[in-house]
mmCIF file of C-alpha atoms in Angstrom:
data_model
loop_
_atom_site.group_PDB
_atom_site.id
_atom_site.type_symbol
_atom_site.label_atom_id
_atom_site.label_comp_id
_atom_site.label_asym_id
_atom_site.label_seq_id
_atom_site.Cartn_x
_atom_site.Cartn_y
_atom_site.Cartn_z
ATOM 1 C CA UNK A 80 10.296 -53.667 -43.089
ATOM 2 C CA UNK A 81 9.396 -56.186 -40.496
ATOM 3 C CA UNK A 82 8.608 -55.178 -36.981
ATOM 4 C CA UNK A 83 10.933 -57.737 -35.449
ATOM 5 C CA UNK A 84 14.256 -56.027 -35.887
ATOM 6 C CA UNK A 85 13.320 -52.328 -35.495
ATOM 7 C CA UNK A 86 15.241 -50.345 -33.013
ATOM 8 C CA UNK A 87 13.316 -47.661 -31.215
ATOM 9 C CA UNK A 88 14.958 -44.402 -30.151
ATOM 10 C CA UNK A 89 13.213 -43.464 -26.868
ATOM 11 C CA UNK A 90 14.230 -39.823 -27.107
ATOM 12 C CA UNK A 91 12.227 -39.349 -30.338
ATOM 13 C CA UNK A 92 8.924 -40.644 -29.046
ATOM 14 C CA UNK A 93 6.539 -38.114 -27.510
ATOM 15 C CA UNK A 94 5.780 -40.288 -24.505
ATOM 16 C CA UNK A 95 9.411 -40.785 -23.551
ATOM 17 C CA UNK A 96 10.339 -39.743 -20.093
ATOM 18 C CA UNK A 97 13.940 -38.797 -19.686
ATOM 19 C CA UNK A 98 15.746 -40.835 -17.082
ATOM 20 C CA UNK A 99 19.251 -41.354 -15.860
ATOM 21 C CA UNK A 100 21.763 -43.020 -18.169
ATOM 22 C CA UNK A 101 22.123 -46.763 -17.963
ATOM 23 C CA UNK A 102 24.009 -47.918 -14.922
ATOM 24 C CA UNK A 103 23.258 -44.867 -12.747
ATOM 25 C CA UNK A 104 21.228 -45.112 -9.551
ATOM 26 C CA UNK A 105 17.958 -43.253 -9.162
ATOM 27 C CA UNK A 106 17.436 -41.225 -5.966
ATOM 28 C CA UNK A 107 14.195 -41.982 -4.134
ATOM 29 C CA UNK A 108 14.256 -38.676 -2.186
ATOM 30 C CA UNK A 109 11.956 -36.042 -3.699
ATOM 31 C CA UNK A 110 13.275 -32.503 -4.214
ATOM 32 C CA UNK A 111 12.268 -30.351 -1.296
ATOM 33 C CA UNK A 112 12.735 -26.555 -1.394
ATOM 34 C CA UNK A 113 15.391 -25.462 1.011
ATOM 35 C CA UNK A 114 14.349 -23.448 4.054
ATOM 36 C CA UNK A 115 16.718 -20.570 3.306
ATOM 37 C CA UNK A 116 15.187 -20.138 -0.185
ATOM 38 C CA UNK A 117 11.708 -20.049 1.367
ATOM 39 C CA UNK A 118 12.831 -17.438 3.886
ATOM 40 C CA UNK A 119 14.462 -15.385 1.158
ATOM 41 C CA UNK A 120 11.205 -15.547 -0.865
ATOM 42 C CA UNK A 121 9.167 -14.387 2.132
ATOM 43 C CA UNK A 122 11.671 -11.609 2.830
ATOM 44 C CA UNK A 123 11.468 -10.502 -0.821
ATOM 45 C CA UNK A 124 7.617 -10.475 -0.610
ATOM 46 C CA UNK A 125 7.681 -8.459 2.694
ATOM 47 C CA UNK A 126 10.290 -5.932 1.396
ATOM 48 C CA UNK A 127 7.945 -3.635 -0.456
ATOM 49 C CA UNK A 128 5.250 -3.290 2.257
ATOM 50 C CA UNK A 129 7.968 -2.928 4.889
ATOM 51 C CA UNK A 130 9.595 -0.121 2.941
ATOM 52 C CA UNK A 131 6.261 1.665 2.553
ATOM 53 C CA UNK A 132 5.564 1.281 6.283
ATOM 54 C CA UNK A 133 9.049 2.542 7.136
ATOM 55 C CA UNK A 134 8.569 5.597 4.904
ATOM 56 C CA UNK A 135 5.138 6.337 6.479
ATOM 57 C CA UNK A 136 6.613 5.805 9.935
ATOM 58 C CA UNK A 137 9.479 8.175 9.163
ATOM 59 C CA UNK A 138 7.101 10.820 7.878
ATOM 60 C CA UNK A 139 4.880 10.575 10.954
ATOM 61 C CA UNK A 140 7.971 10.617 13.224
ATOM 62 C CA UNK A 141 9.203 13.796 11.520
ATOM 63 C CA UNK A 142 5.810 15.543 11.655
ATOM 64 C CA UNK A 143 5.395 14.320 15.214
ATOM 65 C CA UNK A 144 8.688 15.862 16.318
ATOM 66 C CA UNK A 145 8.545 19.116 14.255
ATOM 67 C CA UNK A 146 5.340 20.866 15.283
ATOM 68 C CA UNK A 147 3.358 22.354 12.364
ATOM 69 C CA UNK A 148 1.530 24.625 14.754
ATOM 70 C CA UNK A 149 4.702 26.673 15.171
ATOM 71 C CA UNK A 150 5.213 29.011 12.207
ATOM 72 C CA UNK A 151 8.266 28.719 10.014
ATOM 73 C CA UNK A 152 8.691 24.933 9.934
ATOM 74 C CA UNK A 153 6.431 24.126 6.986
ATOM 75 C CA UNK A 154 5.230 26.148 3.948
ATOM 76 C CA UNK A 155 1.771 27.614 3.984
ATOM 77 C CA UNK A 156 -0.868 26.178 1.632
ATOM 78 C CA UNK A 157 -0.633 28.172 -1.617
ATOM 79 C CA UNK A 158 -4.398 28.218 -2.115
ATOM 80 C CA UNK A 159 -4.936 29.501 1.433
ATOM 81 C CA UNK A 160 -2.201 32.109 1.019
ATOM 82 C CA UNK A 161 -3.472 33.399 -2.381
ATOM 83 C CA UNK A 162 -7.228 33.208 -1.795
ATOM 84 C CA UNK A 163 -7.929 32.594 1.836
ATOM 85 C CA UNK A 164 -9.837 29.413 0.877
ATOM 86 C CA UNK A 165 -9.144 26.183 2.763
ATOM 87 C CA UNK A 166 -8.361 23.292 0.419
ATOM 88 C CA UNK A 167 -9.242 19.679 1.347
ATOM 89 C CA UNK A 168 -5.612 19.192 2.506
ATOM 90 C CA UNK A 169 -5.375 22.226 4.804
ATOM 91 C CA UNK A 170 -4.731 21.088 8.356
ATOM 92 C CA UNK A 171 -3.329 17.801 7.205
ATOM 93 C CA UNK A 172 0.083 18.336 8.871
ATOM 94 C CA UNK A 173 -1.534 19.446 12.118
ATOM 95 C CA UNK A 174 -3.764 16.360 11.862
ATOM 96 C CA UNK A 175 -0.742 14.138 11.342
ATOM 97 C CA UNK A 176 1.069 15.770 14.311
ATOM 98 C CA UNK A 177 -1.928 15.193 16.598
ATOM 99 C CA UNK A 178 -2.377 11.638 15.272
ATOM 100 C CA UNK A 179 1.314 10.895 15.934
ATOM 101 C CA UNK A 180 0.799 12.008 19.487
ATOM 102 C CA UNK A 181 -2.274 9.879 19.917
ATOM 103 C CA UNK A 182 -4.746 12.766 20.106
ATOM 104 C CA UNK A 183 -7.419 11.445 17.747
ATOM 105 C CA UNK A 184 -9.917 14.185 18.573
ATOM 106 C CA UNK A 185 -7.448 16.981 17.692
ATOM 107 C CA UNK A 186 -6.454 15.100 14.566
ATOM 108 C CA UNK A 187 -10.032 14.731 13.490
ATOM 109 C CA UNK A 188 -10.640 18.445 14.205
ATOM 110 C CA UNK A 189 -7.673 19.513 12.088
ATOM 111 C CA UNK A 190 -8.585 17.478 9.065
ATOM 112 C CA UNK A 191 -11.244 14.760 9.244
ATOM 113 C CA UNK A 192 -10.527 13.444 5.757
ATOM 114 C CA UNK A 193 -6.852 13.027 6.544
ATOM 115 C CA UNK A 194 -7.704 10.862 9.557
ATOM 116 C CA UNK A 195 -9.981 8.710 7.333
ATOM 117 C CA UNK A 196 -7.025 8.457 4.964
ATOM 118 C CA UNK A 197 -4.744 7.324 7.715
ATOM 119 C CA UNK A 198 -7.087 4.452 8.567
ATOM 120 C CA UNK A 199 -7.609 3.502 4.940
ATOM 121 C CA UNK A 200 -3.812 3.383 4.508
ATOM 122 C CA UNK A 201 -3.442 1.322 7.659
ATOM 123 C CA UNK A 202 -6.064 -1.152 6.466
ATOM 124 C CA UNK A 203 -4.495 -1.449 3.016
ATOM 125 C CA UNK A 204 -1.055 -2.005 4.565
ATOM 126 C CA UNK A 205 -2.371 -4.663 6.929
ATOM 127 C CA UNK A 206 -4.021 -6.450 4.019
ATOM 128 C CA UNK A 207 -0.788 -6.192 1.969
ATOM 129 C CA UNK A 208 1.293 -7.605 4.849
ATOM 130 C CA UNK A 209 -1.041 -10.524 5.425
ATOM 131 C CA UNK A 210 -1.065 -11.392 1.693
ATOM 132 C CA UNK A 211 2.728 -11.024 1.537
ATOM 133 C CA UNK A 212 3.147 -13.412 4.487
ATOM 134 C CA UNK A 213 0.792 -15.944 2.907
ATOM 135 C CA UNK A 214 2.284 -15.591 -0.607
ATOM 136 C CA UNK A 215 -0.857 -14.043 -2.098
ATOM 137 C CA UNK A 216 -1.096 -11.285 -4.701
ATOM 138 C CA UNK A 217 -0.499 -7.616 -3.924
ATOM 139 C CA UNK A 218 -3.852 -5.947 -3.171
ATOM 140 C CA UNK A 219 -4.994 -3.428 -5.664
ATOM 141 C CA UNK A 220 -7.408 -0.527 -5.309
ATOM 142 C CA UNK A 221 -9.478 -0.623 -8.439
ATOM 143 C CA UNK A 222 -12.244 1.894 -8.636
ATOM 144 C CA UNK A 223 -14.767 2.355 -11.385
ATOM 145 C CA UNK A 224 -15.123 5.835 -12.882
ATOM 146 C CA UNK A 225 -18.285 6.381 -10.885
ATOM 147 C CA UNK A 226 -16.412 5.746 -7.655
ATOM 148 C CA UNK A 227 -13.655 8.234 -8.666
ATOM 149 C CA UNK A 228 -16.414 10.803 -9.278
ATOM 150 C CA UNK A 229 -17.792 10.075 -5.819
ATOM 151 C CA UNK A 230 -14.382 10.558 -4.229
ATOM 152 C CA UNK A 231 -14.002 13.848 -6.070
ATOM 153 C CA UNK A 232 -17.482 14.944 -4.967
ATOM 154 C CA UNK A 233 -16.649 14.104 -1.313
ATOM 155 C CA UNK A 234 -13.407 16.164 -1.544
ATOM 156 C CA UNK A 235 -15.267 19.061 -3.205
ATOM 157 C CA UNK A 236 -18.151 19.029 -0.668
ATOM 158 C CA UNK A 237 -15.643 18.849 2.187
ATOM 159 C CA UNK A 238 -13.672 21.784 0.777
ATOM 160 C CA UNK A 239 -16.793 23.903 0.249
ATOM 161 C CA UNK A 240 -18.475 23.104 3.578
ATOM 162 C CA UNK A 241 -15.423 23.810 5.633
ATOM 163 C CA UNK A 242 -15.174 27.311 4.194
ATOM 164 C CA UNK A 243 -18.657 28.341 5.341
ATOM 165 C CA UNK A 244 -19.629 29.367 8.827
ATOM 166 C CA UNK A 245 -21.922 26.364 9.323
ATOM 167 C CA UNK A 246 -18.978 24.044 8.494
ATOM 168 C CA UNK A 247 -16.471 25.710 10.849
ATOM 169 C CA UNK A 248 -16.198 22.448 12.774
ATOM 170 C CA UNK A 249 -14.395 21.003 9.754
ATOM 171 C CA UNK A 250 -11.925 23.910 9.468
ATOM 172 C CA UNK A 251 -8.546 23.524 11.067
#
C-alpha cells in the first residue's frame, strides 16, 4: 500500500480531539459555572454544620428555659442515685443552663469539663463553617490511642477528685 491514497479516520487515532461536525460554528465563549449552581453547592456544603448548630442551639434553648435546678424536670443521674458517686457528667445540665444564661462562673462551678466541651464544640463548628464556606474538607478529630487514653484518664481523675472533700470545688 502506498501512503498517497490512504484515508485516515480521525476518530480512531489516539491524538484526535473531537470537534464539531463539518459546517458547524465553534463558540469562542468558555463554559462558566452558573451562579445559582455555585450558590446551591455552597448551601449544600453549609447544610450539615448549620443543622448541627441548629440542634445544639435548640438543646441549649430548651435547657436554658427549663431549669434543671428545679426537681422533676430531668431524670437524676443513675450512678448518683444508686451509689451517691458523682460521674464526670453530673452537673452538666446545670452547667448548660448557666452557660445559656451567660453565667460562665456558675457553669464552670457546675461542671468544668462540660464548659471545656462547649468551647471545643464551638471551635470545631467554627472551623467546619469556615471550611464549608471556602469549599475545603470537613474537619476530622483524629486521635491516636495514646490521646484517647489521656482523655479517659482526665475524665477518671475529674470523677475521682470531685468526689473527695479536697475536690469539692469541682462538685456541682
